[in-house]
Structures are given as structure tokens and as C-alpha cells.
Coordinates of C-alpha atoms in Angstrom, one line a residue:
X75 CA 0.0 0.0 0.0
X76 CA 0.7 3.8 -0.9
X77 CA -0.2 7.0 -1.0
X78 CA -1.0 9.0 -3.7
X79 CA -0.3 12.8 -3.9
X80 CA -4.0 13.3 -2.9
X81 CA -3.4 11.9 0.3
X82 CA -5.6 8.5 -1.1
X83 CA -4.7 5.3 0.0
X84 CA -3.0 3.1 -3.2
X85 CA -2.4 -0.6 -3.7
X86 CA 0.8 -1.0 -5.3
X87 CA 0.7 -4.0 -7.5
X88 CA 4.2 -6.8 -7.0
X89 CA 6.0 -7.3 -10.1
X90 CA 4.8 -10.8 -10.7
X91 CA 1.5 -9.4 -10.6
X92 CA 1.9 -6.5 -13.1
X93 CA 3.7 -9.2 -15.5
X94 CA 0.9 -12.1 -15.4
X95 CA -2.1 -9.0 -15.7
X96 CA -0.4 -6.0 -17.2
X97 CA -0.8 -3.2 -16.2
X98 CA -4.3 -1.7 -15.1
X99 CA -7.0 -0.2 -17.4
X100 CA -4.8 -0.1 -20.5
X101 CA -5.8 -1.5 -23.8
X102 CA -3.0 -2.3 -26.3
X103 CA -4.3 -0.5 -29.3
X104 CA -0.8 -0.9 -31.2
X105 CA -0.8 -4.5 -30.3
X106 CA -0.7 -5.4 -34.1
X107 CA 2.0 -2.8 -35.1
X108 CA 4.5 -4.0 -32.4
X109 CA 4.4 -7.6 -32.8
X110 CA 6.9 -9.5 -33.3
X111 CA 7.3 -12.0 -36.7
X112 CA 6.8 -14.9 -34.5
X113 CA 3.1 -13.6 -33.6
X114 CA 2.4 -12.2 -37.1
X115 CA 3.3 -15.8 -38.5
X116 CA 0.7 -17.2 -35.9
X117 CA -1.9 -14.8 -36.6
X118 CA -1.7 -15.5 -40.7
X119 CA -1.6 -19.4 -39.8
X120 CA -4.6 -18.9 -37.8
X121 CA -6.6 -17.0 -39.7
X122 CA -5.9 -19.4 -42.8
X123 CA -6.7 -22.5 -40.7
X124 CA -10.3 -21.3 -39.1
X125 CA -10.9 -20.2 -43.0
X126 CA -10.1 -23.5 -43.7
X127 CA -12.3 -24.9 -40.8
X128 CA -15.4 -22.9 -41.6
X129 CA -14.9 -24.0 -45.2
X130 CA -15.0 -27.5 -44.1
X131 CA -17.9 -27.3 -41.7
X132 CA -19.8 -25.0 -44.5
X133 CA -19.8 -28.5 -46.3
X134 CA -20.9 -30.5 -43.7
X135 CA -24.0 -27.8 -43.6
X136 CA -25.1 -27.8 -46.7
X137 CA -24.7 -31.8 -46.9
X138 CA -27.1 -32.2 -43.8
X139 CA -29.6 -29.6 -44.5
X140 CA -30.1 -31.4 -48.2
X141 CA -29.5 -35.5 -47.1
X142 CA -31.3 -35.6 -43.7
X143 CA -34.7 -35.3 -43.9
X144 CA -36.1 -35.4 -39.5
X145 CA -36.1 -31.5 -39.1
X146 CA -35.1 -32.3 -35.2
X147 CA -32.6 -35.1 -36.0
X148 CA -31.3 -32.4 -39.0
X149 CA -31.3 -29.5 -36.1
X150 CA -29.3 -31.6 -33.5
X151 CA -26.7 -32.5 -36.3
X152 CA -26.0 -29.4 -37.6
X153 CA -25.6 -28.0 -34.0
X154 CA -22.8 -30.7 -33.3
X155 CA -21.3 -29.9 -36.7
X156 CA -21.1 -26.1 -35.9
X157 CA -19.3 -27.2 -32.4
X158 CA -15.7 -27.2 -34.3
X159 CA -16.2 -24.2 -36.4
X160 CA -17.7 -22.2 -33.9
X161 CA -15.3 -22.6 -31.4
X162 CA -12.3 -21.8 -33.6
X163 CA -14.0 -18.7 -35.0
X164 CA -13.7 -17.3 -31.0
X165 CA -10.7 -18.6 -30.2
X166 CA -9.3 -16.4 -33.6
X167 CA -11.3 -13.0 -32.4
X168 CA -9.6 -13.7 -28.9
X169 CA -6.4 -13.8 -30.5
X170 CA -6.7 -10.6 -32.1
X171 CA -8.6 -9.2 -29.4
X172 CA -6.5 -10.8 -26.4
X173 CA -8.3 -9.0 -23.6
X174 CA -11.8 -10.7 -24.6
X175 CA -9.9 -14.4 -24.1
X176 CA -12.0 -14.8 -21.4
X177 CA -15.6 -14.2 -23.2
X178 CA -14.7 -16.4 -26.3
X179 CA -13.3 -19.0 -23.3
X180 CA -16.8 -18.7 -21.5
X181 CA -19.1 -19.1 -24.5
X182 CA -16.8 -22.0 -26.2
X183 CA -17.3 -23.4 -22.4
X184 CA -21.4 -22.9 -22.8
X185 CA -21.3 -24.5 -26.3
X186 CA -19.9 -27.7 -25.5
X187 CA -21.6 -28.0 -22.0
X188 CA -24.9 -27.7 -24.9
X189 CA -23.4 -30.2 -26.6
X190 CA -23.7 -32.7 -24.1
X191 CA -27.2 -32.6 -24.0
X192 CA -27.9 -32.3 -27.8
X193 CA -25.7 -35.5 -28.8
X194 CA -28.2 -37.0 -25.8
X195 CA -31.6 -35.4 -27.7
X196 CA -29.9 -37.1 -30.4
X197 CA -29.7 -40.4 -29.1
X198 CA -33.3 -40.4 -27.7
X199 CA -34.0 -39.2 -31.4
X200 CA -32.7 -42.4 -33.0
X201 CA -35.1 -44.4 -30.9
X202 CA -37.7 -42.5 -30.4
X203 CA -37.8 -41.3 -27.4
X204 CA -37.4 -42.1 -23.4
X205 CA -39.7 -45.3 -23.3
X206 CA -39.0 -46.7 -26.7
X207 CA -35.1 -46.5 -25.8
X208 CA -35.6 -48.1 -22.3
X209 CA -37.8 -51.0 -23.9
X210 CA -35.1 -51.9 -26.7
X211 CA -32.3 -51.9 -24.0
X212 CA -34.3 -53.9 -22.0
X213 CA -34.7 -56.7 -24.6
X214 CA -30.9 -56.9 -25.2
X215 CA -29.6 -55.7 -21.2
X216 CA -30.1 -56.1 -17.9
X217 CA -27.7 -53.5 -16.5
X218 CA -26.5 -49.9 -17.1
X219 CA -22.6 -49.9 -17.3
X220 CA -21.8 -46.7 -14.9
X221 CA -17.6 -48.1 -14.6
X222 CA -17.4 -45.0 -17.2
X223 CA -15.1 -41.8 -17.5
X224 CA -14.3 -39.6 -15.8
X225 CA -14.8 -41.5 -12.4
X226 CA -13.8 -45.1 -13.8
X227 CA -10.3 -43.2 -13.2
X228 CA -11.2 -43.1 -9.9
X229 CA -13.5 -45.9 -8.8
X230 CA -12.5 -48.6 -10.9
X231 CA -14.4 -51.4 -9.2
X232 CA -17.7 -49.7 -9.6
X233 CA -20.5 -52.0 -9.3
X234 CA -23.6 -53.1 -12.6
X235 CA -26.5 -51.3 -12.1
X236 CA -29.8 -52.6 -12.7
X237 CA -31.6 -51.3 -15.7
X238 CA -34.5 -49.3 -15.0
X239 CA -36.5 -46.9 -16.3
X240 CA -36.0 -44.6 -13.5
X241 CA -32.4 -45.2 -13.4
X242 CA -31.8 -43.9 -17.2
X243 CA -34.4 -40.7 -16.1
X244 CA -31.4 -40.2 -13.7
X245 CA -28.6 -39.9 -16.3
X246 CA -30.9 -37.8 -18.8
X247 CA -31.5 -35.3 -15.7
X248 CA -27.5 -35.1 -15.0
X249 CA -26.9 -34.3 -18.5
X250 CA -29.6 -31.8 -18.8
X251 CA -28.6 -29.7 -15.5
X252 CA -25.2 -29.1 -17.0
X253 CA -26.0 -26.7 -19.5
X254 CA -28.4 -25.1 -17.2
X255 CA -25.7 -24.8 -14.5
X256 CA -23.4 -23.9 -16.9
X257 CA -25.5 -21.1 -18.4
X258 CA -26.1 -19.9 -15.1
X259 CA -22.7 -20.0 -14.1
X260 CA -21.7 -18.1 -17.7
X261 CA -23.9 -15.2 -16.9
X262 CA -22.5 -14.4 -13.3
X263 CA -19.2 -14.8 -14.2
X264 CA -19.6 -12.1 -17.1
X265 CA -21.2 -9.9 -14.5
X266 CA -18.6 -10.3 -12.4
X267 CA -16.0 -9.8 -14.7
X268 CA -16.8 -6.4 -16.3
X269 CA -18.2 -5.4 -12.9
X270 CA -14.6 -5.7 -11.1
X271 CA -12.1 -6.6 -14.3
X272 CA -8.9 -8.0 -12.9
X273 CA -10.2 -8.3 -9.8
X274 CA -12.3 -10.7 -10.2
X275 CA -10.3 -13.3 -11.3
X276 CA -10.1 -14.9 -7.6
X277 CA -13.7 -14.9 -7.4
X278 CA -14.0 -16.6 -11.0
X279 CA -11.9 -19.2 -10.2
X280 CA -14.1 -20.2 -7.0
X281 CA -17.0 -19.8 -9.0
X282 CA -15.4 -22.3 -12.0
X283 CA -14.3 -24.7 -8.9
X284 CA -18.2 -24.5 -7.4
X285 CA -19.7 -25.8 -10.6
X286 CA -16.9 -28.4 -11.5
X287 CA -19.9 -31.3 -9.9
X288 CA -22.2 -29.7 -12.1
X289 CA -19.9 -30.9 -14.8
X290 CA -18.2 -33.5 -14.2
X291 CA -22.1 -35.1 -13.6
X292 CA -23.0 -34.0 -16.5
X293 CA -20.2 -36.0 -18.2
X294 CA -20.5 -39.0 -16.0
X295 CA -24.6 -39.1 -17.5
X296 CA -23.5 -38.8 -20.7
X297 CA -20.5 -41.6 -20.9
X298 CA -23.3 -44.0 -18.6
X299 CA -25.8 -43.0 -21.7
X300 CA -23.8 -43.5 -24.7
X301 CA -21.5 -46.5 -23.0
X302 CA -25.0 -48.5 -22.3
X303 CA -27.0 -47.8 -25.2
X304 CA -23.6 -48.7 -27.6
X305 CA -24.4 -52.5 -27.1
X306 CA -27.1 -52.2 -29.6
X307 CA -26.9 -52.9 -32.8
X308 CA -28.9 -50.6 -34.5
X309 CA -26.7 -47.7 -33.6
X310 CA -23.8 -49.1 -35.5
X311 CA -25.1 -48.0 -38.8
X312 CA -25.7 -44.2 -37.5
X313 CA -21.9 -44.2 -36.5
X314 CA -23.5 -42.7 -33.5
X315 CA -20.5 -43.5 -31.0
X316 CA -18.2 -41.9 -33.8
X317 CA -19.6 -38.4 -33.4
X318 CA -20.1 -39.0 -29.6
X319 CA -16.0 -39.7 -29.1
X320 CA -15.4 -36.5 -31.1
X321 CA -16.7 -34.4 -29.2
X322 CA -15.8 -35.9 -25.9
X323 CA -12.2 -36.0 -27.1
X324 CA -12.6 -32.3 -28.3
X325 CA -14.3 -30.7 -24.7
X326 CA -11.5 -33.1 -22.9
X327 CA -8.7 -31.5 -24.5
X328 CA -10.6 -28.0 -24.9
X329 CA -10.6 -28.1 -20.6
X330 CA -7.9 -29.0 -19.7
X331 CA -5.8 -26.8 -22.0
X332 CA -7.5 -23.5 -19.6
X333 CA -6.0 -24.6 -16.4
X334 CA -2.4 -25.8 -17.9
X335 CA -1.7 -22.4 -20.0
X336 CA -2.8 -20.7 -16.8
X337 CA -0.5 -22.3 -14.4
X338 CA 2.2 -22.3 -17.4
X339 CA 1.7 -18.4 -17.3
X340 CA 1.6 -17.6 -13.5
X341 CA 5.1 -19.6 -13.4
X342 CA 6.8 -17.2 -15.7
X343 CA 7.3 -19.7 -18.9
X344 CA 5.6 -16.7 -21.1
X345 CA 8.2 -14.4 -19.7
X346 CA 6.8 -11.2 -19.0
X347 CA 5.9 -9.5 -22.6
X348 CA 6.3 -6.4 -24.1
X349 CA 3.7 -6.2 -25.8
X350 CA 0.9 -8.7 -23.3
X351 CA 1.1 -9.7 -20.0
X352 CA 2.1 -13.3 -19.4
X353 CA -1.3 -14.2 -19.1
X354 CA -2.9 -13.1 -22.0
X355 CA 0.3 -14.0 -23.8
X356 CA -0.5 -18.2 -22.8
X357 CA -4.4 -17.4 -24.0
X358 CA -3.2 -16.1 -27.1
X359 CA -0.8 -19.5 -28.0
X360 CA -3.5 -21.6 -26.4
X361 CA -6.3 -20.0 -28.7
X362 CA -3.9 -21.0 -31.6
X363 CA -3.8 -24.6 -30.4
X364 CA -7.6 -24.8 -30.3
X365 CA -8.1 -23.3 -33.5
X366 CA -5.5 -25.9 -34.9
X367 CA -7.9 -28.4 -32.9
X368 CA -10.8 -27.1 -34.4
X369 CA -9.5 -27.6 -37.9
X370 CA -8.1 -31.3 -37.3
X371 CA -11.7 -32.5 -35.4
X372 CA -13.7 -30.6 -38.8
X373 CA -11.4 -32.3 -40.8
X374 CA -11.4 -36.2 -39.2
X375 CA -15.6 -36.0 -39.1
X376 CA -15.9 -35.4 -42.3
X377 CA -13.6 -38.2 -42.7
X378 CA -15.4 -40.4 -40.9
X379 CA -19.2 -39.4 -41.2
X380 CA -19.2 -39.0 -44.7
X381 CA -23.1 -39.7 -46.0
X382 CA -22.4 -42.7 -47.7
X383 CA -20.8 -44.8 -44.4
X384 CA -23.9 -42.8 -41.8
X385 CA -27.6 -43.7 -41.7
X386 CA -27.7 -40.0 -40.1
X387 CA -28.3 -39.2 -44.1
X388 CA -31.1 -41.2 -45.1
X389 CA -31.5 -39.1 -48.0
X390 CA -28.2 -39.8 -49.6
X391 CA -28.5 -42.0 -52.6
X392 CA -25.9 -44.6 -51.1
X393 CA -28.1 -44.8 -48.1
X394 CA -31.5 -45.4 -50.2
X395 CA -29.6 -48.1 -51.9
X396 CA -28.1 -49.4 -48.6
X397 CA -31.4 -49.7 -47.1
X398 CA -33.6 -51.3 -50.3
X399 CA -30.8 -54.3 -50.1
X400 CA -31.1 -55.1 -46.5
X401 CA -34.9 -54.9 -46.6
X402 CA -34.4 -57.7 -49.6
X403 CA -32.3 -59.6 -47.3
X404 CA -34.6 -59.4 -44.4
X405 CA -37.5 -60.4 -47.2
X406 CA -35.6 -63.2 -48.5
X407 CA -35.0 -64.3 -44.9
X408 CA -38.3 -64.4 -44.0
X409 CA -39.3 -66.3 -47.4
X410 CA -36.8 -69.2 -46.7
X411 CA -38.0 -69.5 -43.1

């Protein structure tokens, strides 16, 4: 503490603290003009790469608005294949607008936490609905397999659960409250943040660490979900667990790259910048690594979930033709028996 010339009573910030922050208040207008090559080279490489991205998951649009004909199962795929491109369209503002990392960090956040529950929506869609999905797994199961991620990790030995109706109302319930918690959570922590800036960063952090449950149940339903329902055959021609272990691989690697840039930057491996502080120096390589991301998960689902391999496109001509030969099978079947 100090005192100003005006007699006021003045916090005087430590050097470690006026390196990871920067200094207070003041927005690096000539960020762009003083950069070094090394962050010119990154900006160019990002920009083409999310151009690349958003050219990829334009595709992928204009594929499932014309070979998917469900207007909900065509509305739940499309939001899941806007996931990548989405993302890496705010992680490239953030890195040309460093001081809104934490905005584009909050919304990529609420996205995926959304995510969760549509690729859920989705699966109910596929059999249509709670009761219908609870009747075919109860022709084919007798338990729900909860030894699944994240707390398999931890809990190894975890007991089979019978399956019941009520029991899979349970997971649907802890995936839904996610989002909602997570939404929540998203609009306090904006509040917050422009209310007290810098600040509030202490008060963020207990306010990421209070809803950690809320997510990590909301993962646990999902994986129990998606793990039990896998068993059954008729998801194999969807490719259903495909797009479900994209984007769990994608949020896995999306959350934990937050808390390892941060403790990579409050340990001085950023150095302390001329241009940002160490802080928004780690945001800025780690939106370049998600943006990268972005591009390789756009890339490896299109790959993968291309119409004519996915039932998800019952519209594509490979999938009409797929479809008249097993019927003629099953008909053929029948007609021997």
C-alpha cells in the first residue's frame, strides 16, 4: 500500500502481478503494429486454418440440410457440426482481441456444455424417445454400465446397475442440468467480470471450482448414456458413438488446455511481454492450439461421417440403396423360413 499525492490510500501491485495482468486499465491499441514476426506468423496461420475450418464445416451444412430429412434429427446435427467451427471462429477473435480471451473462453465453455445434451436429444431421437429407448435396452440388457469416464479413473471397481426406467431418467437429468448450470454459471461470471475486471479473477476461479460437480455429472450421464446404449446394434449404422467420441475427445482437450496455460503463465514460462502480460500471452498461444484443434476435429468427421458410411443421411442415394438391399435380405430371410 501507498499514497497517492491526494493523500488517497494506493495498492501497489508486486511485479509478478503486473507481469501475469499487465498493467491496469490499458488496452493495447498498437498490439498489431508492435508484434513481433513470431506472432504475425501465428496470426496468418490462424486466420488461414479457421478459414479452412469454416470451409469444411460449410460442407458439412449444406450436406445435412439437403440429405437428412427429421427436421429435429437435421437441427441436432448441424448444432454438433457447428461445435468445431464455432469454437475456432472465437478462439481467432480472442487472438486478435486478447483482452476478450476470457468471453470467447466462456461461450466455447457454454457450447460444449450444450453439446452434451444435444448428442443426448440425439440419441433419444434415434429411438424415439425415453420409453422406446428403455424397452429396446431392456430386450438386449439387464444392466446400465456406470464403470465409465471420468470416475472409472477413480472408482475402478464400480458395481452393474440394474436397468430401469428410472435409473436412465437419472442420467438424462444429470446431463440436462449441465447446461443449465453452466449457463447460469456463464452469466454471473460475465457480470462479475466487467463489474470488477482484474479483480475478479479470484472470485471466477471459486466460481469455476463450485460448478466443477455440475460438470463433471454431467459427463459422468452422458458416458453412462452412450456406453449402455452402444451395445445395440442398430446404432452401428448411425456411427453414433463416432460423433459421440469426437466431441468428448474435443471438450477433454478444450478443458484441460485452460488450467495448464494458466499455471504455465503464473510460473513465468511466457516471460513477461512487451507487448501482453504473461497471461494473455499463454491465452493467445492456447487460442492458436484450439483453432488448430478445431481444424483437425472438422477435418477427421468429415472423414469419418461421410453420408455414404452414416444412416444420419437417409436421403443420400448410397443410403437409399443401402437400405432397399437389406430390406431384400430381411425379405428373403423371411421367405426361406
Amino acid at each position: 500500500m501507498g499514497r497517492s499525492r491526494t493523500g488517497e490510500s494506493v495498492r501497489v501491485r508486486s511485479p509478478t502481478e503486473e507481469c501475469v495482468q499487465g498493467a491496469e486499465g490499458g488496452v493495447v491499441f498498437g498490439m498489431v503494429i508492435e508484434l513481433s514476426a513470431l506472432y504475425v506468423i501465428a496470426l496468418i496461420l490462424a486466420t488461414i486454418v479457421c478459414l479452412a475450418t469454416t470451409f469444411l464445416g460449410t460442407i458439412q451444412v449444406l450436406y445435412i440440410s439437403v440429405y437428412i430429412t427429421q427436421s429435429d434429427r437435421r437441427l441436432f446435427i448441424l448444432y454438433l457440426a457447428s461445435t468445431a467451427p464455432f469454437v475456432s471462429m472465437l478462439s481467432l477473435i480472442a487472438m486478435y482481441m486478447p483482452r476478450i480471451w476470457f468471453l470467447s473462453h466462456l461461450l466455447s465453455f457454454l457450447y460444449f456444455s450444450v453439446a452434451l445434451w444435444i448428442i443426448i436429444c440425439l440419441l433419444m431421437q434415434i429411438f424415439h424417445g425415453h420409453h422406446s429407448l428403455v424397452s429396446k435396452l431392456s430386450e438386449h440388457l439387464q444392466h446400465i454400465e456406470v464403470a465409465t469416464p471420468p470416475f472409472c479413473c477413480v472408482f475402478p471397481c464400480l458395481p452393474k446397475v440394474q436397468l430401469e426406467s428410472k435409473k436412465v431418467r437419472i442420467c438424462e437429468l444429470m446431463v440436462v442440468q449441465a447446461p443449465c448450470v453452466r449457463l447460469l454459471a456463464t452469466f454471473l461470471s460475465l457480470v462479475i467480470y466487467f463489474e470488477y475486471q482484474e479483480k475478479a479473477f479470484v472470485i471466477l476461479k471459486v466460481l469455476d471450482f463450485a460448478t466443477l460437480p455440475s460438470l463433471l455429472a454431467g459427463i459422468y450421464g452422458t458416458h453412462i448414456l452412450v456406453t449402455t446404449v452402444s451395445r445395440l446394434d442398430e446404432l452401428i449404422s448411425y456411427r453414433y458413438v463416432v460423433v459421440f467420441r469426437i466431441l468428448d475427445l474435443f471438450f477433454m482437450f478444450f478443458g484441460l488446455q485452460q488450467p495448464v496455460f494458466d499455471f504455465l503463465a503464473r510460473y513465468g514460462v511466457f516471460g513477461c511481454g512487451t507487448v501482453l502480460p504473461a497471461i494473455e500471452t499463454s491465452f493467445f498461444w492456447k487460442n492458436l492450439l484450439t483453432v488448430i484443434e478445431s481444424f483437425f476435429v472438422t477435418l477427421i468427421s468429415s472423414i469419418l461421417l461421410q453420408p455414404s458410411k452414416s444412416s444420419f443421411f437417409d436421403k443420400h442415394p448410397s443410403c437409399r440403396s443401402m437400405t432397399s438391399r437389406n430390406s431384400h435380405t430381411v425379405d428373403t430371410n423371411e421367405t426361406s423360413t
